[in-house]
Amino acid sequence: MTDTHHRVPAATEQESAVRTMTMAGAINAGLRAAMERDPKVLLMGEDVGQLGGVFRVTDGLHKDFGGDRVIDTPLAESGIVGTSIGMAMRGYRPVVEIQFDGFIFPAFNQITTQLAKMHYRSHGSIQLPVVIRVPFAGNIGAIEHHSESIEALFAHTAGLRICSPATPQDAFDMIQQSIFAPDPVIFLEPKARYWDKGDVDTDAVRTRLDAAAATADIGRARVARPGTDVTVVAYGPTVRTALQVADVAAGEGTSVEVVDLRSISPLDAATVIRSAKRTGRVIVVHEAPTAHGVGAELAARIGEEAFFHLKAPVMRVGGFHMPYPPSKFEHEYLPNLDRVLDAVDRVMAH
Amino acid sequence: MGPLSDDGLVQLLDVDGTRVADPDWEPYASHLTPEALRVFWRLMTLTRTFDAEATSLQRQGELGLWVSCLGQEGAQIGSGTAIREPDYVFPSYREHGVALTRNVDLPQMLTLFRGLEHGSWDPAKHSFHLYTLVIGAHTLHATGYAIAMDKDGLVGSGSPENDGAVICYFGDGATSQGDVNESFVFAAVNNAPLVFFVQNNQFAISEPTTRQSRVTLAQRADGFGIPRVRVDGNDVIAVHAVTQWALRHARSGQGPVLIEAFTYRMAAHTTSDDATRYRTRAEEEKWRQRDPIDRLEKHLQQLGQLPDEFRTAVEAEAKALGKRTRETVKAWERPPLLSMFDHVYAEPHAQVEAERAWFDRYQQSFIDEGSHA
Ligand SMILES: Cc1ncc(C[n+]2csc(CCOP(=O)(O)OP(=O)(O)O)c2C)c(N)n1
């Protein structure tokens, strides 16, 4: 079981501090904690300073840490990522914000040909601990280019870590683990969940960060809800949908296990495969188009490693192979409750 | 004044090897004793010999590709010799002469071109970053590095001998890239201690600079508020002087500078290119008359400062370098295959680990089969 990572080590001298926060607030608190921990942590991006970012995720940090550490950059995504590489080469830990998922493409070259490869090219002599924060995915009724799911485009590139928190607790923990990880991380913030509230233990991650290789923790999946009949694998914005599916299915007598991947690269396939072997039925749910996506990758792995445990083919519920549609269509485009429940019925019918 | 005109070039040595008086730039060259000029001549000669050796190794099938810097030695040695600790260099992929000034072992550089590794030297040790093959991408890394140097208190500190700056090399074609323009923006608004060094060798593969710009490449700096100089890139003394000035300017906290070194690529773009398709022998001949090494040689001879013993010693050194280059390259063996999985990530990554383990077993299976036979 990997759902133990939130367990707080017993009785440190620090009092356990549990606060209720939104996910945006939790990321903000996590950034603040990281900046307090290490003066080399810098925030950069468009409007991250006085405005606090268009989603206010960096709210108040400019005021408290100053313009030298919370830097409003020129409006140039490749420039933001490219200069962060040079700063990381001198020992800084830049955390850059791309304002919206659909605007990461001007930086695609810097991310895939430079950021991802420098460690390999330099035989490990150059580490680039850069975090690229991206408000990602849809479901907020936005206009074009503000709702894209870009994870597969980056997961296909070796050298990058890609993760997405689904809860305020994970948002708080994972942003700090990403910042202190030695590898570049694409940190996908499910923008439709920015305002979801949850309890956050603000002390637990500190203890883990002090431990060696604690940052590898961001690569682990978690069983968000145990079940016996069907495994629904989700991450980021679709975890909440998956949990709702599990509630509804339970009322209909089907026990759904929800696995929150947390990390897309590395992919904690072992946790998914263990669950697949238990339930024999797997549905992968993500907002990105299903074609050539993370669900396809998982289905193939499950096929390779758990074939004889399967009672039904692995199903995918996700976006269609089209540009993200105008927002009046997004409810049907997205893997909503009905579409996932339909998939549950189909795997149960086998 | 188009990008292929030689208007407005700073020159301190004319084509015949005679010193040109230029009161503005002379102060940045006045420290160059005959001995220092002999060092320039030696470094240019070694660069050229190495370049020729690498070209012939490619022809013999020992290297996958070679990117020659023939004809650009003046621009590279002139600028490279103005760099000192704690400056940092971001080269493109043709800066073998600059590498020599940074004490990078030239034969060792060829692992990249032999297909053994992607980066051949320790960048931190030489303050010389790895070659970047994506045109212009490194200009942003240079900018970020320069901004960070400033943050680290290494710029305009009040004790100039401790100050540093970054120098970034790229070509005329690169000036069209978005990244280069973004780096101008970032460097300018951050007042970054950065010298942009454009080697206008007049071609981006087959495209003349007129396909990249209507104005001189130096003029491009104007719109960004970056001071600029245009220098005769085949005049090693002038290049050295303007680079001295630019680096001092940047180190002192006055921000970025752009240098356009007007030069000519005498060889093809790479060993895979056929330059006869896009330029004439007459043009090449014209530039041969402006050769940077010949020009300095004439000057040293005019001064009576190129004694036979020195020349003989450098020739012997060059010959030895050529021999060592050949022997080094031919002696290389491929590292263990599994090493190709190394360093993809700094921390273990499940996918890489699993694939490495699978590949190891797969390879092992052949060995086991062999032993049963
Ligand atoms: C982004 C990108 N586009 C295309 C290429 C292929 N390419 C390699 S070198 C080159 C020409 C570069 O010319 P220039 O910047 O003038 O530099 P030079 O090679 O003349 O030194 C091209 C097109 C590349 N390496 N990167």
PDB file of N, CA and C in Angstrom, chain A residues 40 42 68 71 73-74 76-80 82-83 85-87 89-90 92 109-110 113-114 118-127 157-161 182-183 213 215-216 265-266 301, chain B residues 88 90 117-120 122-123 129-132 134 136-138 140-141 143-145 147-149 151-152 154 179 182 185-186 189-190 339-351:
ATOM      1  N   LYS A  40      17.998  30.416  -1.990  1.00  0.00           N
ATOM      2  CA  LYS A  40      18.245  30.242  -3.422  1.00  0.00           C
ATOM      3  C   LYS A  40      16.946  29.981  -4.195  1.00  0.00           C
ATOM      4  N   LEU A  42      13.808  31.013  -5.992  1.00  0.00           N
ATOM      5  CA  LEU A  42      13.316  32.244  -6.629  1.00  0.00           C
ATOM      6  C   LEU A  42      12.014  31.936  -7.360  1.00  0.00           C
ATOM      7  N   ASP A  68      13.605  40.867  -5.786  1.00  0.00           N
ATOM      8  CA  ASP A  68      14.789  40.080  -6.157  1.00  0.00           C
ATOM      9  C   ASP A  68      14.506  38.592  -6.140  1.00  0.00           C
ATOM     10  N   ILE A  71      10.129  37.523  -9.109  1.00  0.00           N
ATOM     11  CA  ILE A  71      10.550  38.348 -10.236  1.00  0.00           C
ATOM     12  C   ILE A  71       9.493  38.384 -11.334  1.00  0.00           C
ATOM     13  N   THR A  73       8.767  38.810 -14.927  1.00  0.00           N
ATOM     14  CA  THR A  73       9.618  38.659 -16.111  1.00  0.00           C
ATOM     15  C   THR A  73       8.994  39.348 -17.314  1.00  0.00           C
ATOM     16  N   PRO A  74       9.818  39.589 -18.333  1.00  0.00           N
ATOM     17  CA  PRO A  74       9.223  39.992 -19.616  1.00  0.00           C
ATOM     18  C   PRO A  74       8.258  38.903 -20.113  1.00  0.00           C
ATOM     19  N   ALA A  76       7.687  36.491 -22.163  1.00  0.00           N
ATOM     20  CA  ALA A  76       8.384  35.642 -23.117  1.00  0.00           C
ATOM     21  C   ALA A  76       8.655  34.285 -22.460  1.00  0.00           C
ATOM     22  N   GLU A  77       7.871  33.293 -22.824  1.00  0.00           N
ATOM     23  CA  GLU A  77       7.930  32.002 -22.127  1.00  0.00           C
ATOM     24  C   GLU A  77       9.256  31.286 -22.335  1.00  0.00           C
ATOM     25  N   SER A  78       9.763  31.315 -23.562  1.00  0.00           N
ATOM     26  CA  SER A  78      11.050  30.665 -23.793  1.00  0.00           C
ATOM     27  C   SER A  78      12.121  31.366 -22.955  1.00  0.00           C
ATOM     28  N   GLY A  79      12.024  32.678 -22.898  1.00  0.00           N
ATOM     29  CA  GLY A  79      12.957  33.455 -22.089  1.00  0.00           C
ATOM     30  C   GLY A  79      12.863  33.092 -20.613  1.00  0.00           C
ATOM     31  N   ILE A  80      11.667  32.891 -20.140  1.00  0.00           N
ATOM     32  CA  ILE A  80      11.493  32.550 -18.721  1.00  0.00           C
ATOM     33  C   ILE A  80      12.177  31.218 -18.413  1.00  0.00           C
ATOM     34  N   GLY A  82      14.339  29.519 -20.362  1.00  0.00           N
ATOM     35  CA  GLY A  82      15.767  29.523 -20.731  1.00  0.00           C
ATOM     36  C   GLY A  82      16.630  30.229 -19.698  1.00  0.00           C
ATOM     37  N   THR A  83      16.179  31.362 -19.202  1.00  0.00           N
ATOM     38  CA  THR A  83      17.008  32.052 -18.191  1.00  0.00           C
ATOM     39  C   THR A  83      17.004  31.290 -16.868  1.00  0.00           C
ATOM     40  N   ILE A  85      17.221  28.209 -16.592  1.00  0.00           N
ATOM     41  CA  ILE A  85      18.268  27.186 -16.745  1.00  0.00           C
ATOM     42  C   ILE A  85      19.626  27.773 -16.358  1.00  0.00           C
ATOM     43  N   GLY A  86      19.912  28.962 -16.863  1.00  0.00           N
ATOM     44  CA  GLY A  86      21.190  29.598 -16.528  1.00  0.00           C
ATOM     45  C   GLY A  86      21.303  29.894 -15.040  1.00  0.00           C
ATOM     46  N   MET A  87      20.198  30.298 -14.433  1.00  0.00           N
ATOM     47  CA  MET A  87      20.240  30.590 -12.998  1.00  0.00           C
ATOM     48  C   MET A  87      20.442  29.312 -12.196  1.00  0.00           C
ATOM     49  N   MET A  89      22.052  26.812 -13.153  1.00  0.00           N
ATOM     50  CA  MET A  89      23.457  26.418 -13.306  1.00  0.00           C
ATOM     51  C   MET A  89      24.340  27.083 -12.264  1.00  0.00           C
ATOM     52  N   ARG A  90      23.897  28.196 -11.731  1.00  0.00           N
ATOM     53  CA  ARG A  90      24.669  28.864 -10.680  1.00  0.00           C
ATOM     54  C   ARG A  90      24.135  28.561  -9.282  1.00  0.00           C
ATOM     55  N   TYR A  92      20.902  28.356  -8.184  1.00  0.00           N
ATOM     56  CA  TYR A  92      19.584  28.827  -7.758  1.00  0.00           C
ATOM     57  C   TYR A  92      18.540  27.739  -8.008  1.00  0.00           C
ATOM     58  N   ASN A 109      10.596  24.187 -26.683  1.00  0.00           N
ATOM     59  CA  ASN A 109      11.970  23.897 -27.084  1.00  0.00           C
ATOM     60  C   ASN A 109      12.919  23.935 -25.890  1.00  0.00           C
ATOM     61  N   GLN A 110      12.857  24.993 -25.103  1.00  0.00           N
ATOM     62  CA  GLN A 110      13.765  25.089 -23.959  1.00  0.00           C
ATOM     63  C   GLN A 110      13.540  23.930 -22.987  1.00  0.00           C
ATOM     64  N   THR A 113      14.437  20.318 -25.223  1.00  0.00           N
ATOM     65  CA  THR A 113      15.787  20.106 -25.772  1.00  0.00           C
ATOM     66  C   THR A 113      16.876  20.574 -24.818  1.00  0.00           C
ATOM     67  N   GLN A 114      16.535  21.403 -23.850  1.00  0.00           N
ATOM     68  CA  GLN A 114      17.580  21.941 -22.976  1.00  0.00           C
ATOM     69  C   GLN A 114      17.400  21.490 -21.529  1.00  0.00           C
ATOM     70  N   MET A 118      20.117  18.495 -20.040  1.00  0.00           N
ATOM     71  CA  MET A 118      21.419  19.011 -19.590  1.00  0.00           C
ATOM     72  C   MET A 118      22.125  18.031 -18.653  1.00  0.00           C
ATOM     73  N   HIS A 119      21.373  17.386 -17.777  1.00  0.00           N
ATOM     74  CA  HIS A 119      21.996  16.455 -16.837  1.00  0.00           C
ATOM     75  C   HIS A 119      22.629  15.287 -17.591  1.00  0.00           C
ATOM     76  N   TYR A 120      21.923  14.789 -18.559  1.00  0.00           N
ATOM     77  CA  TYR A 120      22.429  13.666 -19.364  1.00  0.00           C
ATOM     78  C   TYR A 120      23.669  14.081 -20.153  1.00  0.00           C
ATOM     79  N   ARG A 121      23.558  15.210 -20.847  1.00  0.00           N
ATOM     80  CA  ARG A 121      24.657  15.676 -21.686  1.00  0.00           C
ATOM     81  C   ARG A 121      25.922  15.953 -20.894  1.00  0.00           C
ATOM     82  N   SER A 122      25.714  16.404 -19.643  1.00  0.00           N
ATOM     83  CA  SER A 122      26.880  16.812 -18.848  1.00  0.00           C
ATOM     84  C   SER A 122      27.368  15.687 -17.936  1.00  0.00           C
ATOM     85  N   HIS A 123      26.925  14.473 -18.192  1.00  0.00           N
ATOM     86  CA  HIS A 123      27.324  13.325 -17.364  1.00  0.00           C
ATOM     87  C   HIS A 123      27.020  13.580 -15.900  1.00  0.00           C
ATOM     88  N   GLY A 124      25.936  14.259 -15.652  1.00  0.00           N
ATOM     89  CA  GLY A 124      25.521  14.483 -14.276  1.00  0.00           C
ATOM     90  C   GLY A 124      26.201  15.662 -13.607  1.00  0.00           C
ATOM     91  N   SER A 125      27.070  16.370 -14.325  1.00  0.00           N
ATOM     92  CA  SER A 125      27.766  17.472 -13.644  1.00  0.00           C
ATOM     93  C   SER A 125      26.892  18.726 -13.530  1.00  0.00           C
ATOM     94  N   ILE A 126      25.856  18.815 -14.345  1.00  0.00           N
ATOM     95  CA  ILE A 126      24.941  19.958 -14.213  1.00  0.00           C
ATOM     96  C   ILE A 126      23.564  19.445 -13.790  1.00  0.00           C
ATOM     97  N   GLN A 127      23.119  19.914 -12.645  1.00  0.00           N
ATOM     98  CA  GLN A 127      21.752  19.607 -12.217  1.00  0.00           C
ATOM     99  C   GLN A 127      20.913  20.860 -12.410  1.00  0.00           C
ATOM    100  N   THR A 157       9.119  12.946 -22.760  1.00  0.00           N
ATOM    101  CA  THR A 157      10.494  13.438 -22.773  1.00  0.00           C
ATOM    102  C   THR A 157      11.243  12.977 -21.529  1.00  0.00           C
ATOM    103  N   ALA A 158      12.287  12.178 -21.731  1.00  0.00           N
ATOM    104  CA  ALA A 158      13.097  11.725 -20.595  1.00  0.00           C
ATOM    105  C   ALA A 158      13.855  12.909 -20.008  1.00  0.00           C
ATOM    106  N   GLY A 159      14.015  12.892 -18.703  1.00  0.00           N
ATOM    107  CA  GLY A 159      14.754  13.953 -18.035  1.00  0.00           C
ATOM    108  C   GLY A 159      13.851  14.887 -17.249  1.00  0.00           C
ATOM    109  N   LEU A 160      12.547  14.802 -17.515  1.00  0.00           N
ATOM    110  CA  LEU A 160      11.599  15.650 -16.785  1.00  0.00           C
ATOM    111  C   LEU A 160      10.815  14.791 -15.804  1.00  0.00           C
ATOM    112  N   ARG A 161      10.465  15.387 -14.682  1.00  0.00           N
ATOM    113  CA  ARG A 161       9.478  14.774 -13.789  1.00  0.00           C
ATOM    114  C   ARG A 161       8.201  15.569 -13.937  1.00  0.00           C
ATOM    115  N   PRO A 182      16.386  17.365  -7.266  1.00  0.00           N
ATOM    116  CA  PRO A 182      17.501  17.793  -8.125  1.00  0.00           C
ATOM    117  C   PRO A 182      17.157  17.822  -9.613  1.00  0.00           C
ATOM    118  N   ASP A 183      16.058  17.234  -9.988  1.00  0.00           N
ATOM    119  CA  ASP A 183      15.669  17.193 -11.402  1.00  0.00           C
ATOM    120  C   ASP A 183      14.623  18.261 -11.705  1.00  0.00           C
ATOM    121  N   ALA A 213      16.803  11.775  -0.097  1.00  0.00           N
ATOM    122  CA  ALA A 213      15.995  11.317  -1.226  1.00  0.00           C
ATOM    123  C   ALA A 213      14.497  11.427  -0.975  1.00  0.00           C
ATOM    124  N   THR A 215      12.656  13.636  -1.827  1.00  0.00           N
ATOM    125  CA  THR A 215      11.969  14.214  -2.971  1.00  0.00           C
ATOM    126  C   THR A 215      11.445  13.143  -3.921  1.00  0.00           C
ATOM    127  N   ALA A 216      12.021  11.925  -3.844  1.00  0.00           N
ATOM    128  CA  ALA A 216      11.546  10.841  -4.706  1.00  0.00           C
ATOM    129  C   ALA A 216      10.092  10.508  -4.387  1.00  0.00           C
ATOM    130  N   SER A 265       5.349  11.220 -14.547  1.00  0.00           N
ATOM    131  CA  SER A 265       6.680  10.695 -14.828  1.00  0.00           C
ATOM    132  C   SER A 265       7.559  10.995 -13.624  1.00  0.00           C
ATOM    133  N   PRO A 266       8.071   9.982 -12.914  1.00  0.00           N
ATOM    134  CA  PRO A 266       7.831   8.576 -13.198  1.00  0.00           C
ATOM    135  C   PRO A 266       6.388   8.191 -12.928  1.00  0.00           C
ATOM    136  N   ARG A 301       0.897  -1.118 -20.078  1.00  0.00           N
ATOM    137  CA  ARG A 301       1.676  -1.712 -18.981  1.00  0.00           C
ATOM    138  C   ARG A 301       0.871  -2.774 -18.241  1.00  0.00           C
TER     139      ARG A 301
ATOM    140  N   TYR B  88      32.395  33.626 -17.567  1.00  0.00           N
ATOM    141  CA  TYR B  88      31.873  32.321 -17.975  1.00  0.00           C
ATOM    142  C   TYR B  88      31.459  32.402 -19.441  1.00  0.00           C
ATOM    143  N   PHE B  90      29.511  30.848 -22.859  1.00  0.00           N
ATOM    144  CA  PHE B  90      28.521  29.977 -23.482  1.00  0.00           C
ATOM    145  C   PHE B  90      28.798  29.941 -24.990  1.00  0.00           C
ATOM    146  N   GLU B 117      29.711  10.712 -26.793  1.00  0.00           N
ATOM    147  CA  GLU B 117      28.990  11.427 -25.732  1.00  0.00           C
ATOM    148  C   GLU B 117      28.468  12.754 -26.286  1.00  0.00           C
ATOM    149  N   HIS B 118      27.559  13.362 -25.509  1.00  0.00           N
ATOM    150  CA  HIS B 118      26.969  14.637 -25.943  1.00  0.00           C
ATOM    151  C   HIS B 118      27.726  15.850 -25.413  1.00  0.00           C
ATOM    152  N   GLY B 119      28.549  15.613 -24.410  1.00  0.00           N
ATOM    153  CA  GLY B 119      29.285  16.739 -23.823  1.00  0.00           C
ATOM    154  C   GLY B 119      30.645  16.234 -23.409  1.00  0.00           C
ATOM    155  N   SER B 120      31.697  16.905 -23.842  1.00  0.00           N
ATOM    156  CA  SER B 120      33.010  16.284 -23.740  1.00  0.00           C
ATOM    157  C   SER B 120      33.898  16.838 -22.635  1.00  0.00           C
ATOM    158  N   ASP B 122      34.254  19.167 -18.700  1.00  0.00           N
ATOM    159  CA  ASP B 122      33.555  19.606 -17.492  1.00  0.00           C
ATOM    160  C   ASP B 122      33.392  21.126 -17.573  1.00  0.00           C
ATOM    161  N   PRO B 123      32.180  21.606 -17.801  1.00  0.00           N
ATOM    162  CA  PRO B 123      32.002  23.037 -18.040  1.00  0.00           C
ATOM    163  C   PRO B 123      32.461  23.893 -16.864  1.00  0.00           C
ATOM    164  N   HIS B 129      30.800  26.475 -21.087  1.00  0.00           N
ATOM    165  CA  HIS B 129      29.639  25.587 -21.126  1.00  0.00           C
ATOM    166  C   HIS B 129      29.748  24.611 -22.289  1.00  0.00           C
ATOM    167  N   LEU B 130      28.936  23.566 -22.226  1.00  0.00           N
ATOM    168  CA  LEU B 130      28.904  22.591 -23.320  1.00  0.00           C
ATOM    169  C   LEU B 130      28.418  23.264 -24.598  1.00  0.00           C
ATOM    170  N   TYR B 131      28.786  22.674 -25.723  1.00  0.00           N
ATOM    171  CA  TYR B 131      28.258  23.161 -26.996  1.00  0.00           C
ATOM    172  C   TYR B 131      26.739  22.992 -27.021  1.00  0.00           C
ATOM    173  N   THR B 132      26.054  23.941 -27.652  1.00  0.00           N
ATOM    174  CA  THR B 132      24.602  23.844 -27.807  1.00  0.00           C
ATOM    175  C   THR B 132      24.294  23.791 -29.298  1.00  0.00           C
ATOM    176  N   VAL B 134      21.123  23.425 -30.668  1.00  0.00           N
ATOM    177  CA  VAL B 134      19.868  24.071 -31.039  1.00  0.00           C
ATOM    178  C   VAL B 134      20.175  25.569 -31.151  1.00  0.00           C
ATOM    179  N   GLY B 136      20.770  29.160 -30.941  1.00  0.00           N
ATOM    180  CA  GLY B 136      20.346  30.277 -30.100  1.00  0.00           C
ATOM    181  C   GLY B 136      19.833  29.912 -28.716  1.00  0.00           C
ATOM    182  N   ALA B 137      19.577  28.625 -28.455  1.00  0.00           N
ATOM    183  CA  ALA B 137      18.978  28.257 -27.161  1.00  0.00           C
ATOM    184  C   ALA B 137      19.857  28.686 -25.989  1.00  0.00           C
ATOM    185  N   HIS B 138      21.170  28.596 -26.177  1.00  0.00           N
ATOM    186  CA  HIS B 138      22.095  28.875 -25.077  1.00  0.00           C
ATOM    187  C   HIS B 138      22.193  30.361 -24.748  1.00  0.00           C
ATOM    188  N   LEU B 140      19.879  32.214 -23.923  1.00  0.00           N
ATOM    189  CA  LEU B 140      19.047  32.420 -22.728  1.00  0.00           C
ATOM    190  C   LEU B 140      19.717  31.843 -21.485  1.00  0.00           C
ATOM    191  N   HIS B 141      20.408  30.724 -21.647  1.00  0.00           N
ATOM    192  CA  HIS B 141      21.116  30.167 -20.489  1.00  0.00           C
ATOM    193  C   HIS B 141      22.194  31.158 -20.042  1.00  0.00           C
ATOM    194  N   THR B 143      22.093  34.314 -20.414  1.00  0.00           N
ATOM    195  CA  THR B 143      21.438  35.456 -19.773  1.00  0.00           C
ATOM    196  C   THR B 143      21.087  35.142 -18.321  1.00  0.00           C
ATOM    197  N   GLY B 144      20.501  33.966 -18.116  1.00  0.00           N
ATOM    198  CA  GLY B 144      20.149  33.571 -16.747  1.00  0.00           C
ATOM    199  C   GLY B 144      21.397  33.467 -15.883  1.00  0.00           C
ATOM    200  N   TYR B 145      22.439  32.907 -16.453  1.00  0.00           N
ATOM    201  CA  TYR B 145      23.700  32.751 -15.710  1.00  0.00           C
ATOM    202  C   TYR B 145      24.261  34.124 -15.340  1.00  0.00           C
ATOM    203  N   ILE B 147      22.565  36.944 -15.016  1.00  0.00           N
ATOM    204  CA  ILE B 147      21.707  37.561 -13.991  1.00  0.00           C
ATOM    205  C   ILE B 147      22.072  36.990 -12.614  1.00  0.00           C
ATOM    206  N   ALA B 148      22.295  35.676 -12.581  1.00  0.00           N
ATOM    207  CA  ALA B 148      22.645  35.031 -11.307  1.00  0.00           C
ATOM    208  C   ALA B 148      24.022  35.482 -10.805  1.00  0.00           C
ATOM    209  N   MET B 149      24.948  35.708 -11.733  1.00  0.00           N
ATOM    210  CA  MET B 149      26.273  36.217 -11.333  1.00  0.00           C
ATOM    211  C   MET B 149      26.133  37.564 -10.641  1.00  0.00           C
ATOM    212  N   LYS B 151      23.441  38.595  -9.097  1.00  0.00           N
ATOM    213  CA  LYS B 151      22.835  38.330  -7.785  1.00  0.00           C
ATOM    214  C   LYS B 151      23.876  37.860  -6.784  1.00  0.00           C
ATOM    215  N   ASP B 152      24.873  37.131  -7.276  1.00  0.00           N
ATOM    216  CA  ASP B 152      25.899  36.596  -6.396  1.00  0.00           C
ATOM    217  C   ASP B 152      26.948  37.642  -6.010  1.00  0.00           C
ATOM    218  N   LEU B 154      29.021  39.335  -7.998  1.00  0.00           N
ATOM    219  CA  LEU B 154      30.277  39.259  -8.758  1.00  0.00           C
ATOM    220  C   LEU B 154      30.420  40.370  -9.786  1.00  0.00           C
ATOM    221  N   ASP B 179      14.691  32.970 -29.479  1.00  0.00           N
ATOM    222  CA  ASP B 179      15.426  32.900 -28.213  1.00  0.00           C
ATOM    223  C   ASP B 179      16.493  33.993 -28.113  1.00  0.00           C
ATOM    224  N   GLU B 182      14.730  37.125 -27.361  1.00  0.00           N
ATOM    225  CA  GLU B 182      14.272  37.116 -25.970  1.00  0.00           C
ATOM    226  C   GLU B 182      15.450  37.325 -25.024  1.00  0.00           C
ATOM    227  N   VAL B 185      16.112  40.929 -24.738  1.00  0.00           N
ATOM    228  CA  VAL B 185      15.128  41.587 -23.855  1.00  0.00           C
ATOM    229  C   VAL B 185      15.478  41.344 -22.391  1.00  0.00           C
ATOM    230  N   PHE B 186      15.686  40.072 -22.043  1.00  0.00           N
ATOM    231  CA  PHE B 186      15.958  39.738 -20.638  1.00  0.00           C
ATOM    232  C   PHE B 186      17.270  40.374 -20.166  1.00  0.00           C
ATOM    233  N   VAL B 189      16.690  44.374 -19.810  1.00  0.00           N
ATOM    234  CA  VAL B 189      15.893  44.884 -18.678  1.00  0.00           C
ATOM    235  C   VAL B 189      16.506  44.507 -17.335  1.00  0.00           C
ATOM    236  N   ASN B 190      17.307  43.448 -17.318  1.00  0.00           N
ATOM    237  CA  ASN B 190      17.969  43.066 -16.072  1.00  0.00           C
ATOM    238  C   ASN B 190      19.378  43.633 -15.957  1.00  0.00           C
ATOM    239  N   SER B 339      26.020   2.175 -19.849  1.00  0.00           N
ATOM    240  CA  SER B 339      26.257   3.557 -19.421  1.00  0.00           C
ATOM    241  C   SER B 339      25.361   4.531 -20.175  1.00  0.00           C
ATOM    242  N   MET B 340      24.768   4.087 -21.288  1.00  0.00           N
ATOM    243  CA  MET B 340      23.878   5.024 -21.985  1.00  0.00           C
ATOM    244  C   MET B 340      22.630   5.344 -21.159  1.00  0.00           C
ATOM    245  N   PHE B 341      22.362   4.500 -20.147  1.00  0.00           N
ATOM    246  CA  PHE B 341      21.214   4.782 -19.277  1.00  0.00           C
ATOM    247  C   PHE B 341      21.582   5.736 -18.128  1.00  0.00           C
ATOM    248  N   ASP B 342      22.868   6.057 -18.003  1.00  0.00           N
ATOM    249  CA  ASP B 342      23.300   6.891 -16.867  1.00  0.00           C
ATOM    250  C   ASP B 342      22.886   8.346 -17.041  1.00  0.00           C
ATOM    251  N   HIS B 343      22.580   8.970 -15.912  1.00  0.00           N
ATOM    252  CA  HIS B 343      22.420  10.430 -15.828  1.00  0.00           C
ATOM    253  C   HIS B 343      21.197  10.987 -16.555  1.00  0.00           C
ATOM    254  N   VAL B 344      20.246  10.115 -16.892  1.00  0.00           N
ATOM    255  CA  VAL B 344      19.013  10.661 -17.475  1.00  0.00           C
ATOM    256  C   VAL B 344      18.345  11.566 -16.433  1.00  0.00           C
ATOM    257  N   TYR B 345      18.371  11.095 -15.207  1.00  0.00           N
ATOM    258  CA  TYR B 345      17.854  11.884 -14.084  1.00  0.00           C
ATOM    259  C   TYR B 345      18.920  11.921 -12.994  1.00  0.00           C
ATOM    260  N   ALA B 346      18.812  12.907 -12.125  1.00  0.00           N
ATOM    261  CA  ALA B 346      19.714  12.982 -10.982  1.00  0.00           C
ATOM    262  C   ALA B 346      19.300  11.979  -9.913  1.00  0.00           C
ATOM    263  N   GLU B 347      17.992  11.768  -9.765  1.00  0.00           N
ATOM    264  CA  GLU B 347      17.481  10.780  -8.818  1.00  0.00           C
ATOM    265  C   GLU B 347      16.955   9.592  -9.614  1.00  0.00           C
ATOM    266  N   PRO B 348      16.950   8.410  -9.000  1.00  0.00           N
ATOM    267  CA  PRO B 348      16.453   7.242  -9.741  1.00  0.00           C
ATOM    268  C   PRO B 348      15.049   7.491 -10.299  1.00  0.00           C
ATOM    269  N   HIS B 349      14.800   6.949 -11.502  1.00  0.00           N
ATOM    270  CA  HIS B 349      13.502   7.106 -12.151  1.00  0.00           C
ATOM    271  C   HIS B 349      13.047   5.712 -12.558  1.00  0.00           C
ATOM    272  N   ALA B 350      11.848   5.335 -12.137  1.00  0.00           N
ATOM    273  CA  ALA B 350      11.392   3.950 -12.283  1.00  0.00           C
ATOM    274  C   ALA B 350      11.490   3.450 -13.725  1.00  0.00           C
ATOM    275  N   GLN B 351      11.097   4.274 -14.658  1.00  0.00           N
ATOM    276  CA  GLN B 351      11.080   3.836 -16.055  1.00  0.00           C
ATOM    277  C   GLN B 351      12.506   3.547 -16.558  1.00  0.00           C
TER     278      GLN B 351
END
